[in-house]
Tab-separated table of N, CA and C in Angstrom:
chain	number	residue	atom	x	y	z
M	1	UNK	N	114.528	21.842	238.501
M	1	UNK	CA	114.975	20.904	237.102
M	1	UNK	C	114.829	19.533	236.436
M	2	UNK	N	114.492	19.148	235.602
M	2	UNK	CA	114.355	17.611	234.847
M	2	UNK	C	115.049	17.259	234.463
M	3	UNK	N	115.932	15.885	235.023
M	3	UNK	CA	117.130	15.245	234.025
M	3	UNK	C	117.229	15.434	232.498
M	4	UNK	N	118.259	15.045	231.890
M	4	UNK	CA	117.947	14.862	230.531
M	4	UNK	C	116.575	14.387	230.212
M	5	UNK	N	116.750	14.743	229.019
M	5	UNK	CA	115.386	14.039	228.083
M	5	UNK	C	115.756	13.080	227.504
M	6	UNK	N	115.059	11.883	227.337
M	6	UNK	CA	115.484	10.275	226.258
M	6	UNK	C	115.210	10.723	224.896
M	7	UNK	N	115.641	11.263	223.678
M	7	UNK	CA	114.897	10.955	222.670
M	7	UNK	C	115.536	11.633	221.525
M	8	UNK	N	114.987	11.684	220.731
M	8	UNK	CA	115.742	12.465	219.252
M	8	UNK	C	116.384	13.896	219.299
M	9	UNK	N	117.267	14.649	219.211
M	9	UNK	CA	118.030	15.732	219.605
M	9	UNK	C	117.431	16.142	217.997
M	10	UNK	N	116.449	17.522	218.144
M	10	UNK	CA	116.726	18.232	216.802
M	10	UNK	C	117.532	18.942	216.674
M	11	UNK	N	118.553	19.442	215.546
M	11	UNK	CA	119.735	20.687	215.567
M	11	UNK	C	118.654	21.765	215.245
M	12	UNK	N	118.916	22.770	216.093
M	12	UNK	CA	118.536	24.068	216.270
M	12	UNK	C	119.394	24.672	214.990
M	13	UNK	N	118.674	25.894	214.501
M	13	UNK	CA	119.434	26.447	213.785
M	13	UNK	C	119.957	27.329	214.106
M	14	UNK	N	121.613	27.801	212.778
M	14	UNK	CA	122.292	28.648	213.588
M	14	UNK	C	121.976	29.977	214.096
M	15	UNK	N	122.687	30.703	214.652
M	15	UNK	CA	122.105	31.831	215.368
M	15	UNK	C	123.285	32.762	214.179
M	16	UNK	N	122.181	34.363	213.772
M	16	UNK	CA	122.905	35.091	212.718
M	16	UNK	C	124.354	35.485	213.645
M	17	UNK	N	125.124	35.431	213.089
M	17	UNK	CA	126.603	35.740	213.516
M	17	UNK	C	127.086	37.598	213.631
M	18	UNK	N	125.873	38.657	213.772
M	18	UNK	CA	126.261	40.070	212.825
M	18	UNK	C	127.384	40.237	213.739
M	19	UNK	N	128.100	41.126	213.561
M	19	UNK	CA	129.145	41.957	214.396
M	19	UNK	C	128.765	42.725	215.396
M	20	UNK	N	127.548	42.888	215.463
M	20	UNK	CA	127.383	44.011	215.901
M	20	UNK	C	126.828	43.124	217.715
M	21	UNK	N	125.891	42.092	217.363
M	21	UNK	CA	125.413	41.168	218.477
M	21	UNK	C	126.603	40.505	218.830
M	22	UNK	N	127.909	40.655	218.279
M	22	UNK	CA	128.952	39.978	218.837
M	22	UNK	C	129.714	41.053	219.753
M	23	UNK	N	129.735	42.185	219.471
M	23	UNK	CA	130.002	43.402	220.569
M	23	UNK	C	128.915	43.460	221.731
M	24	UNK	N	127.904	43.117	221.452
M	24	UNK	CA	127.119	43.283	222.362
M	24	UNK	C	127.274	42.192	223.743
M	25	UNK	N	127.231	41.175	223.037
M	25	UNK	CA	127.278	39.864	224.130
M	25	UNK	C	128.721	39.907	224.623
M	26	UNK	N	129.807	40.393	223.971
M	26	UNK	CA	130.872	40.675	224.822
M	26	UNK	C	131.232	41.872	225.187
M	27	UNK	N	130.470	43.168	224.411
M	27	UNK	CA	130.865	44.800	225.105
M	27	UNK	C	130.424	45.067	226.670
M	28	UNK	N	129.380	44.208	226.540
M	28	UNK	CA	128.375	44.994	227.734
M	28	UNK	C	129.201	44.387	229.088
M	29	UNK	N	129.901	42.985	229.183
M	29	UNK	CA	130.292	42.786	230.531
M	29	UNK	C	131.304	43.280	230.101
M	30	UNK	N	132.347	43.420	229.818
M	30	UNK	CA	133.305	43.912	229.330
M	30	UNK	C	133.725	45.276	230.052
M	31	UNK	N	132.316	46.319	229.360
M	31	UNK	CA	132.557	47.343	230.459
M	31	UNK	C	131.859	47.612	231.364
M	32	UNK	N	131.221	46.639	231.706
M	32	UNK	CA	131.040	46.344	233.391
M	32	UNK	C	132.597	46.200	233.898
M	33	UNK	N	133.270	45.572	233.707
M	33	UNK	CA	133.823	45.108	234.111
M	33	UNK	C	134.952	46.179	234.422
M	34	UNK	N	135.065	46.922	232.712
M	34	UNK	CA	136.440	47.996	232.858
M	34	UNK	C	135.771	49.601	234.226
M	35	UNK	N	134.315	49.538	234.178
M	35	UNK	CA	134.221	50.279	235.143
M	35	UNK	C	134.539	49.987	236.146
M	36	UNK	N	134.448	48.759	236.422
M	36	UNK	CA	134.976	48.412	238.434
M	36	UNK	C	136.393	48.876	238.709
M	37	UNK	N	136.681	48.842	237.921
M	37	UNK	CA	138.229	49.473	237.631
M	37	UNK	C	138.998	50.837	237.725
M	38	UNK	N	137.755	51.496	237.156
M	38	UNK	CA	138.131	53.049	236.685
M	38	UNK	C	138.315	53.433	238.510
M	39	UNK	N	139.132	54.631	238.406
M	39	UNK	CA	139.397	55.257	240.081
M	39	UNK	C	138.173	55.845	240.467
M	40	UNK	N	137.623	55.330	241.275
M	40	UNK	CA	136.463	56.475	242.160
M	40	UNK	C	136.489	56.599	243.547
M	41	UNK	N	136.832	57.728	244.139
M	41	UNK	CA	137.017	57.462	245.543
M	41	UNK	C	135.609	57.368	246.266
M	42	UNK	N	134.588	57.249	245.800
M	42	UNK	CA	133.131	57.260	246.453
M	42	UNK	C	133.040	55.883	246.459
M	43	UNK	N	133.643	54.984	245.737
M	43	UNK	CA	133.372	53.441	245.523
M	43	UNK	C	134.147	52.396	246.485
M	44	UNK	N	133.184	50.979	246.775
M	44	UNK	CA	134.247	50.598	248.018
M	44	UNK	C	134.256	49.586	247.515
M	45	UNK	N	135.446	49.306	248.090
M	45	UNK	CA	135.546	47.368	247.031
M	45	UNK	C	135.099	46.247	247.001
M	46	UNK	N	133.861	46.591	247.992
M	46	UNK	CA	132.181	45.960	248.114
M	46	UNK	C	131.679	45.903	246.510
M	47	UNK	N	131.790	47.023	246.611
M	47	UNK	CA	131.246	47.767	245.047
M	47	UNK	C	131.429	47.452	243.932
M	48	UNK	N	132.998	47.132	244.140
M	48	UNK	CA	133.586	46.951	242.589
M	48	UNK	C	133.648	45.958	242.130
M	49	UNK	N	134.038	44.639	243.711
M	49	UNK	CA	133.243	43.308	243.504
M	49	UNK	C	132.407	42.851	243.062
M	50	UNK	N	131.121	43.630	243.302
M	50	UNK	CA	130.125	43.339	243.227
M	50	UNK	C	129.633	43.704	241.473
M	51	UNK	N	130.504	44.625	240.955
M	51	UNK	CA	130.606	44.687	239.478
M	51	UNK	C	130.882	43.955	238.620
M	52	UNK	N	132.482	43.471	239.036
M	52	UNK	CA	132.772	42.811	237.924
M	52	UNK	C	131.983	40.886	238.654
M	53	UNK	N	131.375	40.670	239.557
M	53	UNK	CA	131.262	39.388	239.737
M	53	UNK	C	129.763	40.138	238.333
M	54	UNK	N	129.199	41.043	238.915
M	54	UNK	CA	127.393	40.998	237.714
M	54	UNK	C	128.380	40.762	236.146
M	55	UNK	N	129.296	41.617	235.781
M	55	UNK	CA	129.568	41.282	234.635
M	55	UNK	C	130.299	39.729	234.284
M	56	UNK	N	130.503	39.397	235.161
M	56	UNK	CA	131.044	37.412	235.069
M	56	UNK	C	129.708	36.540	234.506
M	57	UNK	N	128.997	37.188	235.840
M	57	UNK	CA	127.263	36.856	235.314
M	57	UNK	C	126.502	36.781	233.965
M	58	UNK	N	126.890	37.817	233.855
M	58	UNK	CA	126.181	37.854	232.473
M	58	UNK	C	126.944	37.706	231.374
M	59	UNK	N	128.327	37.792	231.116
M	59	UNK	CA	129.409	37.195	230.372
M	59	UNK	C	128.752	35.331	230.388
M	60	UNK	N	128.015	34.656	231.366
M	60	UNK	CA	128.177	34.154	230.931
M	60	UNK	C	126.262	33.101	230.914
M	61	UNK	N	125.732	34.025	231.462
M	61	UNK	CA	124.191	33.992	231.033
M	61	UNK	C	124.576	34.123	229.348
M	62	UNK	N	125.146	35.247	228.930
M	62	UNK	CA	125.298	35.357	227.444
M	62	UNK	C	125.811	34.137	226.583
M	63	UNK	N	126.666	33.734	226.904
M	63	UNK	CA	127.571	32.063	226.259
M	63	UNK	C	126.506	31.287	226.891
M	64	UNK	N	126.118	30.590	227.633
M	64	UNK	CA	125.217	29.341	228.300
M	64	UNK	C	123.989	29.168	227.846
M	65	UNK	N	123.518	30.280	227.720
M	65	UNK	CA	121.995	30.818	227.464
M	65	UNK	C	121.552	29.909	225.951
M	66	UNK	N	122.343	30.398	224.759
M	66	UNK	CA	121.923	29.573	223.844
M	66	UNK	C	122.230	28.511	223.786
M	67	UNK	N	123.382	27.903	224.615
M	67	UNK	CA	123.765	26.554	224.190
M	67	UNK	C	122.737	25.176	224.983
M	68	UNK	N	121.418	25.885	225.794
M	68	UNK	CA	120.816	25.566	226.671
M	68	UNK	C	119.355	24.877	225.616
M	69	UNK	N	119.503	26.115	224.713
M	69	UNK	CA	117.998	25.763	224.013
M	69	UNK	C	117.993	24.775	222.990
M	70	UNK	N	117.177	23.520	223.125
M	70	UNK	CA	116.976	22.268	222.427
M	70	UNK	C	116.188	22.290	222.124
M	71	UNK	N	115.698	20.783	221.319
M	71	UNK	CA	114.529	20.274	220.880
M	71	UNK	C	114.986	18.905	220.596
M	72	UNK	N	113.849	17.961	221.930
M	72	UNK	CA	113.466	16.984	221.675
M	72	UNK	C	112.236	15.912	221.157
M	73	UNK	N	112.731	14.682	220.310
M	73	UNK	CA	111.246	14.298	220.105
M	73	UNK	C	111.417	12.825	221.079
M	74	UNK	N	110.391	12.888	221.879
M	74	UNK	CA	110.329	11.790	222.295
M	74	UNK	C	109.495	10.931	222.099
M	75	UNK	N	109.146	9.490	222.422
M	75	UNK	CA	108.383	8.758	221.593
M	75	UNK	C	106.801	9.775	221.848
M	76	UNK	N	106.622	10.518	222.592
M	76	UNK	CA	105.146	10.646	222.964
M	76	UNK	C	104.947	12.321	223.062
M	77	UNK	N	106.405	13.047	222.760
M	77	UNK	CA	106.148	14.356	222.486
M	77	UNK	C	107.318	15.435	222.265
M	78	UNK	N	107.403	16.447	221.859
M	78	UNK	CA	108.269	17.384	221.518
M	78	UNK	C	108.365	17.800	222.694
M	79	UNK	N	110.005	17.646	223.336
M	79	UNK	CA	110.594	18.899	224.517
M	79	UNK	C	110.834	19.692	224.014
M	80	UNK	N	110.508	21.237	224.897
M	80	UNK	CA	111.612	22.274	224.172
M	80	UNK	C	112.179	22.721	225.447
M	81	UNK	N	113.921	22.676	225.833
M	81	UNK	CA	114.497	23.005	227.142
M	81	UNK	C	114.884	24.460	226.508
M	82	UNK	N	114.830	24.812	227.278
M	82	UNK	CA	115.161	26.612	227.140
M	82	UNK	C	116.277	25.927	228.825
M	83	UNK	N	116.988	27.721	229.173
M	83	UNK	CA	117.720	27.771	230.308
M	83	UNK	C	116.898	27.636	231.428
M	84	UNK	N	115.723	27.677	231.733
M	84	UNK	CA	115.819	27.592	232.587
M	84	UNK	C	114.626	26.347	233.134
M	85	UNK	N	113.883	26.171	232.139
M	85	UNK	CA	113.193	25.539	232.500
M	85	UNK	C	112.433	24.645	230.842
M	86	UNK	N	111.875	23.421	230.706
M	86	UNK	CA	111.121	23.046	229.567
M	86	UNK	C	110.135	22.591	229.373
M	87	UNK	N	109.303	22.316	228.465
M	87	UNK	CA	108.049	22.676	227.417
M	87	UNK	C	107.500	21.006	227.399
M	88	UNK	N	106.672	20.480	227.458
M	88	UNK	CA	106.231	19.483	226.751
M	88	UNK	C	105.208	19.370	225.957
M	89	UNK	N	105.167	19.290	224.811
M	89	UNK	CA	103.936	18.905	223.741
M	89	UNK	C	103.529	17.863	222.749
M	90	UNK	N	102.608	17.443	223.748
M	90	UNK	CA	102.467	16.232	223.316
M	90	UNK	C	102.000	15.961	222.174
M	91	UNK	N	102.217	14.755	221.141
M	91	UNK	CA	102.120	15.054	219.324
M	91	UNK	C	100.544	14.687	218.888
M	92	UNK	N	99.960	14.311	220.467
M	92	UNK	CA	98.214	13.886	219.656
M	92	UNK	C	97.491	15.395	219.781
M	93	UNK	N	98.288	16.603	220.634
M	93	UNK	CA	97.654	17.769	221.153
M	93	UNK	C	98.210	19.069	220.082
M	94	UNK	N	98.922	18.104	219.578
M	94	UNK	CA	99.854	19.263	218.517
M	94	UNK	C	99.648	19.484	216.649
M	95	UNK	N	99.784	20.855	216.390
M	95	UNK	CA	99.428	21.233	215.271
M	95	UNK	C	100.883	22.001	215.218
M	96	UNK	N	101.631	21.788	213.597
M	96	UNK	CA	102.808	22.505	213.190
M	96	UNK	C	103.101	22.309	212.121
M	97	UNK	N	103.205	24.230	211.667
M	97	UNK	CA	103.934	24.912	210.070
M	97	UNK	C	104.788	25.503	210.070
M	98	UNK	N	105.303	25.767	209.161
M	98	UNK	CA	106.266	26.666	208.919
M	98	UNK	C	105.485	27.952	208.927
M	99	UNK	N	106.111	29.359	209.250
M	99	UNK	CA	105.767	30.697	209.016
M	99	UNK	C	106.208	31.518	208.589
M	100	UNK	N	106.137	32.613	208.021
M	100	UNK	CA	107.115	33.646	206.882
M	100	UNK	C	106.848	34.604	208.326
M	101	UNK	N	106.713	34.334	209.500
M	101	UNK	CA	106.165	35.600	210.522
M	101	UNK	C	108.001	35.830	211.147
M	102	UNK	N	107.664	36.793	211.424
M	102	UNK	CA	108.749	37.794	211.861
M	102	UNK	C	108.888	38.216	213.412
M	103	UNK	N	109.452	37.372	214.130
M	103	UNK	CA	109.400	38.135	216.254
M	103	UNK	C	109.835	39.409	215.845
M	104	UNK	N	108.926	39.560	217.203
M	104	UNK	CA	108.748	41.521	216.763
M	104	UNK	C	108.768	41.917	218.518
M	105	UNK	N	108.155	42.645	219.034
M	105	UNK	CA	108.580	43.106	220.503
M	105	UNK	C	108.049	41.847	221.475
M	106	UNK	N	109.209	41.621	222.071
M	106	UNK	CA	109.566	41.086	223.517
M	106	UNK	C	108.258	41.796	224.216
M	107	UNK	N	107.531	41.107	224.827
M	107	UNK	CA	106.768	41.134	225.795
M	107	UNK	C	107.132	40.983	227.322
M	108	UNK	N	107.957	39.868	227.121
M	108	UNK	CA	108.383	38.986	228.431
M	108	UNK	C	109.387	38.036	227.728
M	109	UNK	N	110.520	37.661	228.955
M	109	UNK	CA	111.465	37.178	228.496
M	109	UNK	C	113.007	36.951	227.529
M	110	UNK	N	113.837	36.476	227.852
M	110	UNK	CA	114.747	36.852	227.201
M	110	UNK	C	115.115	37.473	225.780
M	111	UNK	N	116.053	38.209	225.514
M	111	UNK	CA	116.346	38.177	223.867
M	111	UNK	C	117.706	38.423	223.365
M	112	UNK	N	118.353	37.601	223.697
M	112	UNK	CA	120.601	37.246	223.363
M	112	UNK	C	120.338	37.154	221.944
M	113	UNK	N	121.560	37.509	221.985
M	113	UNK	CA	121.854	36.779	220.711
M	113	UNK	C	121.802	35.749	220.692
M	114	UNK	N	120.999	35.015	220.166
M	114	UNK	CA	121.494	33.592	219.756
M	114	UNK	C	120.322	32.785	220.457
M	115	UNK	N	119.427	33.215	221.339
M	115	UNK	CA	118.816	33.027	222.244
M	115	UNK	C	117.421	33.865	222.747
M	116	UNK	N	116.112	33.429	221.918
M	116	UNK	CA	115.100	34.180	222.087
M	116	UNK	C	113.750	33.155	222.516
M	117	UNK	N	113.732	33.788	223.939
M	117	UNK	CA	113.034	33.090	225.132
M	117	UNK	C	111.919	33.737	225.298
M	118	UNK	N	110.563	33.525	225.477
M	118	UNK	CA	109.503	34.216	226.130
M	118	UNK	C	108.353	34.118	225.003
M	119	UNK	N	107.559	35.460	225.643
M	119	UNK	CA	106.653	35.725	224.804
M	119	UNK	C	107.173	37.347	223.938
M	120	UNK	N	106.443	36.854	222.658
M	120	UNK	CA	106.603	37.758	221.728
M	120	UNK	C	105.843	38.238	220.730
M	121	UNK	N	105.726	39.241	220.193
M	121	UNK	CA	104.660	39.693	219.033
M	121	UNK	C	105.191	39.155	217.493
M	122	UNK	N	104.133	38.292	216.813
M	122	UNK	CA	104.370	37.790	215.963
M	122	UNK	C	104.026	38.640	214.752
M	123	UNK	N	104.489	39.319	213.309
M	123	UNK	CA	104.409	40.325	212.638
M	123	UNK	C	104.610	39.586	211.105
M	124	UNK	N	103.754	39.177	210.557
M	124	UNK	CA	103.686	38.742	208.698
M	124	UNK	C	103.152	37.361	208.875
M	125	UNK	N	102.498	36.797	210.076
M	125	UNK	CA	102.407	35.706	209.934
M	125	UNK	C	101.137	35.355	209.132
M	126	UNK	N	101.031	34.721	207.787
M	126	UNK	CA	100.121	33.954	207.130
M	126	UNK	C	98.883	33.475	207.620
M	127	UNK	N	98.570	33.180	208.626
M	127	UNK	CA	97.199	32.564	209.187
M	127	UNK	C	96.790	34.160	210.522
M	128	UNK	N	97.811	35.104	210.618
M	128	UNK	CA	97.475	36.106	211.965
M	128	UNK	C	97.437	35.854	213.289
M	129	UNK	N	98.320	34.491	213.432
M	129	UNK	CA	98.971	34.724	214.721
M	129	UNK	C	99.697	35.589	215.665
M	130	UNK	N	99.434	36.406	216.309
M	130	UNK	CA	100.137	37.558	217.062
M	130	UNK	C	100.919	37.919	218.203
M	131	UNK	N	100.768	36.440	218.879
M	131	UNK	CA	101.550	36.349	219.908
M	131	UNK	C	102.299	34.847	219.969
M	132	UNK	N	103.232	34.534	220.574
M	132	UNK	CA	104.012	33.714	220.637
M	132	UNK	C	104.926	33.047	222.003
M	133	UNK	N	105.229	32.207	221.893
M	133	UNK	CA	105.976	31.299	223.195
M	133	UNK	C	106.873	31.087	222.155
M	134	UNK	N	108.595	31.946	222.196
M	134	UNK	CA	109.818	31.503	221.549
M	134	UNK	C	110.902	30.716	222.009
M	135	UNK	N	111.041	30.237	221.795
M	135	UNK	CA	112.490	29.113	221.872
M	135	UNK	C	113.137	29.411	220.856
M	136	UNK	N	114.053	30.244	220.740
M	136	UNK	CA	114.443	30.004	219.388
M	136	UNK	C	115.515	30.973	219.510
M	137	UNK	N	116.577	30.582	218.292
M	137	UNK	CA	117.978	31.211	217.747
M	137	UNK	C	117.570	32.366	216.813
M	138	UNK	N	117.111	32.728	216.098
M	138	UNK	CA	116.896	33.430	215.340
M	138	UNK	C	115.132	34.221	215.022
M	139	UNK	N	115.129	35.536	214.572
M	139	UNK	CA	114.002	36.082	214.773
M	139	UNK	C	112.775	35.760	213.402
M	140	UNK	N	113.416	35.026	212.727
M	140	UNK	CA	112.847	34.457	211.732
M	140	UNK	C	112.701	33.101	210.659
M	141	UNK	N	112.316	32.278	209.713
M	141	UNK	CA	112.530	31.252	209.006
M	141	UNK	C	112.511	30.306	210.028
M	142	UNK	N	111.430	30.318	211.130
M	142	UNK	CA	110.841	29.632	211.923
M	142	UNK	C	109.785	28.900	211.751
M	143	UNK	N	109.346	27.432	212.761
M	143	UNK	CA	108.235	26.837	212.457
M	143	UNK	C	107.244	27.222	213.663
M	144	UNK	N	105.724	26.909	213.731
M	144	UNK	CA	105.083	27.103	214.828
M	144	UNK	C	104.260	25.610	215.160
M	145	UNK	N	104.577	25.771	216.312
M	145	UNK	CA	103.701	24.361	217.151
M	145	UNK	C	102.242	25.610	217.918
M	146	UNK	N	101.212	24.701	217.591
M	146	UNK	CA	100.514	25.222	218.449
M	146	UNK	C	99.795	23.832	219.547
M	147	UNK	N	99.224	24.143	220.799
M	147	UNK	CA	98.974	23.012	221.524
M	147	UNK	C	98.458	24.089	222.340
M	148	UNK	N	96.803	23.834	222.216
M	148	UNK	CA	95.345	24.425	223.031
M	148	UNK	C	95.473	25.252	222.391
M	149	UNK	N	95.977	26.255	222.964
M	149	UNK	CA	95.328	28.153	222.574
M	149	UNK	C	96.794	28.764	222.550
M	150	UNK	N	97.966	27.618	222.122
M	150	UNK	CA	99.163	28.472	222.937
M	150	UNK	C	100.102	28.416	221.737
M	151	UNK	N	100.746	29.427	221.279
M	151	UNK	CA	101.590	29.086	219.897
M	151	UNK	C	102.939	29.365	220.352
M	152	UNK	N	103.932	27.880	219.573
M	152	UNK	CA	105.041	28.608	220.222
M	152	UNK	C	105.858	28.423	218.604
M	153	UNK	N	107.104	29.230	218.597
M	153	UNK	CA	107.642	29.311	218.149
M	153	UNK	C	109.320	29.081	217.806
M	154	UNK	N	109.853	27.987	217.098
M	154	UNK	CA	110.887	27.212	217.263
M	154	UNK	C	111.883	27.640	215.841
M	155	UNK	N	112.832	27.419	216.093
M	155	UNK	CA	114.185	27.320	214.569
M	155	UNK	C	114.660	26.129	214.741
M	156	UNK	N	114.298	25.099	214.171
M	156	UNK	CA	114.819	23.694	213.583
M	156	UNK	C	115.821	24.113	212.626
M	157	UNK	N	116.735	23.272	212.549
M	157	UNK	CA	117.582	23.950	211.013
M	157	UNK	C	117.457	23.062	210.064
M	158	UNK	N	116.730	22.108	210.222
M	158	UNK	CA	115.829	21.860	208.792
M	158	UNK	C	114.255	21.436	208.870
M	159	UNK	N	113.674	22.746	209.194
M	159	UNK	CA	111.940	22.659	209.451
M	159	UNK	C	111.438	21.908	208.043
M	160	UNK	N	111.601	21.394	207.458
M	160	UNK	CA	111.148	20.560	206.416
M	160	UNK	C	111.372	19.221	206.907
M	161	UNK	N	112.309	18.930	207.683
M	161	UNK	CA	112.439	17.334	208.324
M	161	UNK	C	111.838	17.354	209.298
M	162	UNK	N	112.060	18.593	210.507
M	162	UNK	CA	111.426	18.692	211.492
M	162	UNK	C	109.637	18.424	211.042
M	163	UNK	N	108.697	18.960	210.540
M	163	UNK	CA	107.086	18.443	210.464
M	163	UNK	C	107.759	17.749	210.042
M	164	UNK	N	108.250	17.011	208.847
M	164	UNK	CA	107.451	15.546	208.661
M	164	UNK	C	108.176	14.330	209.483
M	165	UNK	N	108.688	14.839	210.221
M	165	UNK	CA	109.091	13.813	211.399
M	165	UNK	C	107.890	13.912	212.681
M	166	UNK	N	107.232	15.167	213.061
M	166	UNK	CA	106.166	15.709	213.754
M	166	UNK	C	104.965	14.320	212.955
M	167	UNK	N	104.966	14.948	211.631
M	167	UNK	CA	103.776	14.278	210.971
M	167	UNK	C	103.288	12.306	211.367
M	168	UNK	N	104.857	12.289	211.349
M	168	UNK	CA	105.661	10.331	211.289
M	168	UNK	C	104.901	10.589	212.210
M	169	UNK	N	105.381	10.986	213.900
M	169	UNK	CA	104.817	10.821	215.058
M	169	UNK	C	103.401	11.248	215.887
M	170	UNK	N	102.190	11.750	214.535
M	170	UNK	CA	101.142	11.813	214.679
M	170	UNK	C	100.967	13.280	215.034
M	171	UNK	N	101.444	14.067	214.817
M	171	UNK	CA	101.086	15.715	214.987
M	171	UNK	C	100.429	15.813	213.723
M	172	UNK	N	99.808	17.150	214.196
M	172	UNK	CA	98.456	17.597	212.686
M	172	UNK	C	99.785	18.616	211.833
M	173	UNK	N	100.469	18.456	210.743
M	173	UNK	CA	100.985	19.084	210.038
M	173	UNK	C	100.449	19.462	208.912
M	174	UNK	N	100.667	21.114	209.169
M	174	UNK	CA	99.849	21.745	207.647
M	174	UNK	C	101.161	22.851	206.738
M	175	UNK	N	100.906	22.834	205.820
M	175	UNK	CA	101.649	23.737	204.748
M	175	UNK	C	101.262	25.086	204.884
């Protein structure tokens, strides 16, 4: 994994905070943890310990992954930081625009509350883009970046300011 990226950080849009998503974030690990302590004559201490470790790992992933999502504008590229890797998109090869598209089916990746990362289908895009690589905090209200044949769905807190800064740095920005 690469070290910290030097450049201007772009705030990521706040994730929706619905009670259902919060219940999932806390409920799944809590159920696993509780299950480890339910008396069962067939389970060994090792199995119960493994369930506790799994519950704690899931809770850590649910809480830490969204915090790893970041967009940074460096002198020559947009850097998209996700929990496990980062992507550099040079401005000279980049086009960008807002989209009314909505992330749909996840075909590969992570879909945690506040952290959508990986390959998704995109519905209702004005220009018919169907597949995207998401690095987003929510499933709508995003910006599409195109580099080569790939489309990236991001959710900066202020899409207009983000696009204006990309245009200033040499990216092709359209409406």
